[in-house]
Short mmCIF file of C-alpha atoms in Angstrom, two decimals:
data_model
loop_
_atom_site.label_atom_id
_atom_site.label_comp_id
_atom_site.label_asym_id
_atom_site.label_seq_id
_atom_site.Cartn_x
_atom_site.Cartn_y
_atom_site.Cartn_z
CA MET A 27 85.83 -115.09 -221.34
CA HIS A 28 86.65 -114.70 -224.43
CA ARG A 29 86.43 -117.34 -226.99
CA GLU A 30 88.21 -119.35 -228.93
CA PRO A 31 87.23 -117.08 -232.64
CA ALA A 32 85.64 -118.94 -235.10
CA VAL A 33 87.51 -119.02 -238.73
CA ALA A 34 86.65 -119.89 -242.44
CA VAL A 35 89.01 -121.34 -244.85
CA VAL A 36 87.96 -119.77 -248.13
CA LEU A 37 89.12 -122.45 -251.49
CA PRO A 38 87.45 -120.83 -255.02
CA ALA A 39 88.47 -123.72 -257.21
CA TYR A 40 88.74 -123.68 -261.47
CA ASN A 41 88.75 -126.88 -262.88
CA GLU A 42 91.25 -128.27 -258.94
CA GLU A 43 90.73 -131.87 -258.89
CA ALA A 44 94.55 -131.91 -259.59
CA THR A 45 95.12 -130.11 -256.41
CA ILE A 46 91.84 -129.64 -253.88
CA ARG A 47 92.06 -132.90 -252.39
CA ASP A 48 95.78 -131.99 -251.21
CA THR A 49 94.53 -128.13 -250.54
CA ILE A 50 91.76 -129.59 -248.35
CA GLN A 51 93.89 -131.49 -246.32
CA GLY A 52 97.11 -129.14 -246.03
CA PHE A 53 94.58 -126.20 -244.00
CA SER A 54 92.88 -129.22 -242.38
CA ALA A 55 95.50 -130.26 -240.50
CA ALA A 56 97.02 -125.77 -240.50
CA LEU A 57 93.27 -125.46 -238.53
CA PRO A 58 92.04 -128.32 -237.60
CA LYS A 59 88.92 -126.05 -236.15
CA ALA A 60 88.50 -123.99 -239.06
CA ARG A 61 85.66 -124.23 -240.85
CA ILE A 62 86.38 -125.09 -244.73
CA VAL A 63 84.70 -123.39 -247.10
CA VAL A 64 85.25 -124.01 -251.22
CA ILE A 65 83.25 -122.87 -253.91
CA ASP A 66 82.75 -124.94 -257.00
CA ASN A 67 83.17 -121.95 -259.85
CA ASN A 68 81.38 -123.66 -262.89
CA SER A 69 84.64 -126.93 -262.96
CA ARG A 70 84.21 -129.44 -265.63
CA ASP A 71 86.22 -131.88 -263.47
CA ALA A 72 85.32 -133.36 -260.60
CA THR A 73 86.84 -131.25 -258.70
CA ALA A 74 83.23 -130.44 -256.59
CA ALA A 75 82.77 -134.60 -255.74
CA VAL A 76 86.79 -134.97 -254.26
CA ALA A 77 85.72 -131.87 -252.56
CA ARG A 78 83.09 -133.57 -250.56
CA GLU A 79 84.79 -136.48 -250.52
CA THR A 80 87.77 -134.85 -248.93
CA LEU A 81 86.12 -133.51 -246.31
CA LEU A 82 83.83 -136.34 -245.21
CA GLN A 83 86.65 -138.83 -245.17
CA LEU A 84 88.45 -135.56 -242.88
CA GLY A 85 85.92 -135.29 -241.04
CA ALA A 86 86.16 -131.49 -241.47
CA ASP A 87 83.41 -129.12 -240.51
CA GLY A 88 82.52 -127.57 -243.93
CA LEU A 89 81.00 -127.48 -247.50
CA VAL A 90 80.40 -126.59 -251.18
CA ILE A 91 78.78 -124.41 -252.26
CA SER A 92 78.09 -123.72 -256.31
CA GLU A 93 78.35 -120.55 -258.02
CA VAL A 94 77.33 -120.13 -261.38
CA ARG A 95 78.27 -116.84 -262.55
CA GLN A 96 82.81 -117.53 -263.80
CA GLY A 97 84.70 -115.43 -261.70
CA LYS A 98 87.07 -115.28 -258.77
CA GLY A 99 85.24 -112.13 -257.87
CA ASN A 100 82.26 -113.84 -257.77
CA ALA A 101 83.17 -116.78 -255.80
CA VAL A 102 84.56 -115.20 -253.00
CA ARG A 103 81.27 -112.28 -252.84
CA ARG A 104 79.57 -116.24 -253.27
CA ALA A 105 81.97 -116.93 -250.02
CA PHE A 106 81.68 -113.70 -248.06
CA LEU A 107 77.50 -113.61 -247.82
CA GLU A 108 77.60 -116.69 -246.66
CA VAL A 109 80.03 -118.30 -244.84
CA ASP A 110 79.13 -117.06 -241.53
CA ALA A 111 82.66 -116.27 -238.69
CA ASP A 112 85.19 -114.00 -237.17
CA ILE A 113 88.50 -114.38 -239.48
CA TYR A 114 88.02 -115.35 -243.02
CA ILE A 115 91.39 -116.81 -245.01
CA LEU A 116 91.10 -116.70 -248.63
CA SER A 117 93.92 -119.32 -250.69
CA ASP A 118 94.26 -120.45 -253.96
CA ALA A 119 92.70 -124.30 -254.09
CA ASP A 120 96.38 -125.66 -256.74
CA LEU A 121 98.96 -125.71 -253.34
CA THR A 122 100.86 -122.61 -254.77
CA TYR A 123 100.29 -120.89 -251.13
CA PRO A 124 101.37 -123.03 -248.46
CA PRO A 125 98.38 -124.16 -245.92
CA GLU A 126 101.23 -125.10 -242.71
CA ARG A 127 102.00 -120.37 -243.18
CA ALA A 128 98.29 -120.02 -241.92
CA ILE A 129 98.30 -119.11 -238.37
CA ASP A 130 101.34 -116.57 -238.83
CA LEU A 131 98.78 -114.89 -241.55
CA LEU A 132 95.80 -115.31 -238.49
CA ARG A 133 98.38 -114.55 -235.90
CA PRO A 134 97.77 -110.25 -236.49
CA ILE A 135 94.64 -110.22 -236.67
CA ILE A 136 93.38 -111.98 -233.43
CA GLU A 137 95.39 -110.17 -231.71
CA ASN A 138 93.23 -107.85 -232.64
CA ARG A 139 96.93 -105.50 -234.58
CA ALA A 140 95.81 -105.38 -239.24
CA ASP A 141 92.23 -106.22 -241.01
CA MET A 142 93.91 -107.55 -243.94
CA VAL A 143 97.26 -109.78 -243.16
CA VAL A 144 98.30 -110.58 -246.91
CA GLY A 145 100.69 -114.03 -248.57
CA ASP A 146 103.75 -111.85 -249.23
CA ARG A 147 105.51 -114.20 -252.26
CA HIS A 148 107.83 -111.96 -253.24
CA SER A 149 110.05 -110.58 -250.20
CA GLY A 150 111.04 -114.94 -250.05
CA GLY A 151 112.34 -114.52 -253.30
CA GLU A 152 110.44 -118.21 -254.07
CA TYR A 153 107.88 -116.85 -256.45
CA ALA A 154 110.65 -114.60 -258.58
CA ARG A 155 111.78 -118.42 -259.32
CA GLU A 156 109.06 -120.88 -259.05
CA ASN A 157 106.84 -118.12 -261.77
CA LYS A 158 107.90 -119.03 -264.84
CA ARG A 159 105.55 -115.70 -266.40
CA SER A 160 107.78 -113.11 -266.40
CA LEU A 161 105.14 -110.45 -268.76
CA HIS A 162 102.90 -111.50 -265.13
CA GLY A 163 105.81 -111.09 -262.52
CA PHE A 164 106.13 -106.65 -264.96
CA GLY A 165 102.37 -106.47 -264.95
CA ASN A 166 102.60 -106.83 -261.19
CA ARG A 167 105.47 -105.14 -260.42
CA LEU A 168 103.52 -101.78 -262.22
CA VAL A 169 100.57 -102.20 -260.37
CA GLN A 170 102.53 -102.08 -257.81
CA GLN A 171 104.48 -99.03 -258.01
CA LEU A 172 101.21 -96.87 -259.22
CA VAL A 173 99.28 -98.29 -255.83
CA ASN A 174 101.86 -97.62 -253.45
CA SER A 175 102.75 -93.84 -254.92
CA LEU A 176 98.70 -92.89 -254.69
CA PHE A 177 98.64 -94.32 -251.08
CA ASN A 178 102.08 -93.76 -249.55
CA ALA A 179 101.65 -97.29 -248.59
CA LYS A 180 104.67 -99.79 -249.12
CA LEU A 181 102.79 -103.17 -249.49
CA VAL A 182 105.03 -106.03 -251.81
CA ASP A 183 102.77 -108.21 -252.99
CA ILE A 184 99.43 -106.40 -253.78
CA MET A 185 98.31 -109.31 -256.02
CA SER A 186 98.84 -111.95 -253.04
CA GLY A 187 95.57 -114.80 -253.48
CA TYR A 188 96.72 -115.15 -249.67
CA ARG A 189 94.64 -113.48 -247.22
CA ALA A 190 93.84 -113.46 -244.04
CA PHE A 191 90.37 -110.88 -243.40
CA SER A 192 88.10 -109.23 -240.09
CA ARG A 193 84.87 -110.26 -239.96
CA GLU A 194 84.65 -106.20 -239.71
CA PHE A 195 86.57 -106.22 -242.78
CA VAL A 196 85.30 -108.65 -244.54
CA LYS A 197 80.96 -107.59 -243.77
CA ASN A 198 82.24 -103.75 -245.29
CA TYR A 199 83.93 -104.33 -248.11
CA PRO A 200 81.09 -104.63 -251.74
CA ILE A 201 82.70 -106.63 -253.93
CA LEU A 202 82.55 -105.09 -257.88
CA VAL A 203 84.26 -106.85 -259.00
CA GLU A 204 84.28 -110.96 -261.18
CA GLY A 205 87.29 -112.17 -262.05
CA PHE A 206 91.14 -112.46 -260.78
CA GLU A 207 91.55 -108.63 -260.61
CA VAL A 208 89.62 -108.67 -257.74
CA GLU A 209 92.99 -109.30 -255.05
CA THR A 210 93.84 -105.70 -256.17
CA ASP A 211 90.27 -104.38 -255.46
CA LEU A 212 91.33 -105.88 -252.04
CA THR A 213 94.42 -103.76 -251.45
CA LEU A 214 91.95 -100.80 -252.89
CA HIS A 215 89.80 -100.80 -249.91
CA ALA A 216 91.05 -101.70 -247.64
CA LEU A 217 94.05 -98.89 -248.93
CA HIS A 218 91.28 -96.41 -249.34
CA ARG A 219 89.24 -97.37 -246.18
CA ARG A 220 91.98 -96.66 -244.52
CA TYR A 221 91.53 -100.50 -242.58
CA ARG A 222 95.12 -101.46 -241.05
CA VAL A 223 97.28 -104.10 -243.68
CA MET A 224 99.95 -106.38 -242.47
CA GLU A 225 101.94 -108.23 -245.19
CA VAL A 226 104.01 -111.32 -244.12
CA PRO A 227 106.37 -113.57 -245.53
CA ILE A 228 105.78 -117.03 -247.42
CA GLU A 229 107.11 -119.73 -249.15
CA TYR A 230 105.29 -119.52 -252.89
CA ARG A 231 105.83 -122.50 -255.23
CA ASP A 232 104.90 -123.00 -258.71
CA ARG A 233 101.58 -125.24 -259.37
CA PRO A 234 102.00 -129.12 -259.42
CA ALA A 235 102.54 -131.58 -262.27
CA GLY A 236 99.27 -132.16 -263.89
CA SER A 237 97.73 -128.47 -262.20
CA VAL A 238 96.78 -125.72 -265.11
CA SER A 239 96.75 -122.43 -264.31
CA LYS A 240 93.39 -120.31 -265.36
CA LEU A 241 96.06 -117.16 -266.35
CA ASN A 242 96.28 -116.16 -269.56
CA THR A 243 99.50 -113.00 -270.76
CA VAL A 244 97.94 -111.24 -273.50
CA ARG A 245 93.79 -110.60 -272.69
CA ASP A 246 95.73 -111.23 -268.10
CA GLY A 247 98.31 -107.87 -269.67
CA ALA A 248 95.22 -106.13 -270.92
CA LYS A 249 93.14 -106.26 -268.20
CA VAL A 250 96.58 -104.73 -266.06
CA LEU A 251 96.35 -102.29 -268.51
CA PHE A 252 92.65 -101.94 -267.75
CA THR A 253 93.18 -102.15 -263.62
CA ILE A 254 95.90 -99.00 -263.88
CA ALA A 255 93.31 -96.03 -265.32
CA GLN A 256 90.20 -98.07 -263.05
CA ILE A 257 92.60 -97.16 -259.97
CA LEU A 258 92.99 -93.90 -261.32
CA ARG A 259 89.82 -93.04 -262.01
CA TYR A 260 87.78 -94.22 -259.23
CA TYR A 261 89.93 -94.10 -256.33
CA ARG A 262 91.97 -90.56 -257.43
CA PRO A 263 89.69 -89.10 -259.57
CA LEU A 264 90.32 -85.24 -259.23
CA PHE A 265 93.90 -86.65 -260.26
CA PHE A 266 92.68 -89.20 -263.29
CA PHE A 267 90.48 -85.88 -264.61
CA VAL A 268 93.14 -83.14 -264.67
CA LEU A 269 95.16 -85.73 -266.29
CA LEU A 270 93.03 -85.96 -269.16
CA ALA A 271 92.60 -82.09 -268.68
CA VAL A 272 96.04 -81.12 -269.59
CA CYS A 273 95.92 -84.17 -272.18
CA PHE A 274 93.24 -82.72 -274.10
CA SER A 275 94.22 -78.94 -273.72
CA GLY A 276 98.27 -79.79 -274.34
CA LEU A 277 96.36 -80.78 -277.86
CA GLY A 278 93.85 -77.78 -278.73
CA LEU A 279 96.81 -75.46 -278.14
CA ILE A 280 99.22 -77.87 -280.69
CA ALA A 281 95.84 -77.26 -282.94
CA GLY A 282 95.47 -74.62 -282.16
CA TYR A 283 99.04 -72.92 -282.63
CA PRO A 284 99.01 -72.16 -286.20
CA VAL A 285 95.53 -70.82 -286.32
CA ILE A 286 96.53 -68.05 -283.89
CA ASP A 287 100.32 -67.80 -286.12
CA GLU A 288 98.06 -67.02 -289.33
CA TYR A 289 95.52 -64.65 -287.49
CA ILE A 290 98.58 -62.56 -285.99
CA GLN A 291 100.15 -62.32 -288.73
CA THR A 292 97.40 -61.46 -291.45
CA GLN A 293 94.37 -60.66 -288.89
CA PHE A 294 93.26 -64.00 -291.36
CA VAL A 295 91.23 -67.24 -290.57
CA SER A 296 92.11 -69.48 -293.19
CA ARG A 297 92.12 -72.78 -291.90
CA LEU A 298 88.44 -72.41 -289.80
CA PRO A 299 88.45 -77.06 -289.52
CA LEU A 300 91.23 -76.09 -288.01
CA ALA A 301 90.48 -73.71 -285.83
CA VAL A 302 87.42 -75.61 -285.09
CA LEU A 303 89.22 -78.50 -284.14
CA ALA A 304 91.05 -76.79 -281.51
CA THR A 305 87.99 -74.74 -279.90
CA GLY A 306 86.62 -78.45 -279.33
CA LEU A 307 90.08 -79.83 -277.50
CA GLN A 308 89.75 -76.86 -275.73
CA LEU A 309 85.72 -77.67 -274.34
CA VAL A 310 86.31 -80.92 -273.99
CA ALA A 311 89.82 -80.52 -271.52
CA VAL A 312 87.76 -77.56 -269.59
CA ILE A 313 84.31 -79.84 -269.37
CA SER A 314 87.11 -82.51 -268.10
CA LEU A 315 88.40 -80.51 -265.39
CA ALA A 316 84.82 -79.63 -264.03
CA ILE A 317 84.20 -83.42 -263.54
CA GLY A 318 87.41 -83.96 -261.98
CA LEU A 319 86.15 -81.47 -259.79
CA ILE A 320 82.37 -83.05 -259.01
CA LEU A 321 83.76 -86.84 -259.49
CA ASP A 322 86.14 -85.72 -256.48
CA ALA A 323 83.18 -84.32 -253.99
CA VAL A 324 81.18 -87.05 -254.49
CA SER A 325 84.29 -88.89 -254.15
CA HIS A 326 84.54 -87.14 -250.04
CA GLN A 327 80.94 -87.03 -249.43
CA GLN A 328 81.46 -91.37 -250.30
CA ALA A 329 84.31 -91.44 -247.59
CA PHE A 330 82.27 -89.91 -245.16
CA ASN A 331 79.05 -91.54 -245.89
CA TYR A 332 81.42 -95.83 -245.23
CA GLU A 333 82.84 -94.06 -242.08
CA LEU A 334 79.68 -93.27 -240.07
CA GLY A 335 78.29 -96.55 -241.30
CA LEU A 336 81.17 -98.67 -240.07
CA LEU A 337 81.01 -96.72 -236.73
CA ARG A 338 77.05 -98.11 -237.13
CA TYR A 339 78.99 -101.19 -238.04
CA ARG A 340 80.40 -101.27 -234.35
CA LYS A 341 78.17 -100.20 -231.80
CA SER A 342 75.57 -102.92 -233.15
CA ALA A 343 78.60 -106.15 -234.14
CA PRO A 344 79.39 -108.15 -231.05
CA SER A 345 82.40 -107.97 -229.39
CA ARG A 346 85.72 -109.17 -230.86
CA PRO A 347 86.81 -112.69 -229.13
#
């Protein structure tokens, strides 16, 4: 006889006093048997107190965990380490994601059709209308195009914070990021490790009055650019370092052309510093290529070890509900 899967709703929260009550009530109504876990991430307001009071009033199965290390990635990591469930729902605590659509995210995992289900904010068009930060939208599209190109995927919403995960995914996902880049990291991990990913279109609404966004256009824009470089370096090291090698080699040729041209015409080199610079740039290009080849082999070995670990996990894990 199959038992009903245990569901945990994970709500990272930082200064969400204005919205945490309605968020908890929404998920409690949508998933009355789910365990609601609020991760209070150093809030300076009454977020934790309001969350505890709301859980008590509803008589809901839930708890509030304090995570002192700042950052959404740290909050999610704490929840994944401490909370035990068959299926996990991750959502923001700011009422931008509809709790009533949680069952739509759960269904593909319950039916064993996906390992991660993403709430797609873009397909319905609400995100473009509600989101007032055009530069954030541009950054999202930039990362989306890069990720889809590298992994031959067709994902629409790379950075959505509304997701559902299987237990296998959660317990085999090493969280190394600390901040808001955790959403991108979740997507990259799923694609890189060949998990089944599905997207479900959802409605999106901007924060209600009194709720303040924690995003910063300049700071988070810089993070997007850094994330793009990290994606290439970590997930496609050969491509990244070959690209560096080509750039350094090109600069070396530009620096060395006057030296070579002078030597052909006079059999003499008078621009010694330029010759040294050109030689150094070419050496860096060769070293970059060598690093790329080594890291590509290391990446392949890591993938091999991960697959072996996944097989061992599946052998030892209890059967799916």
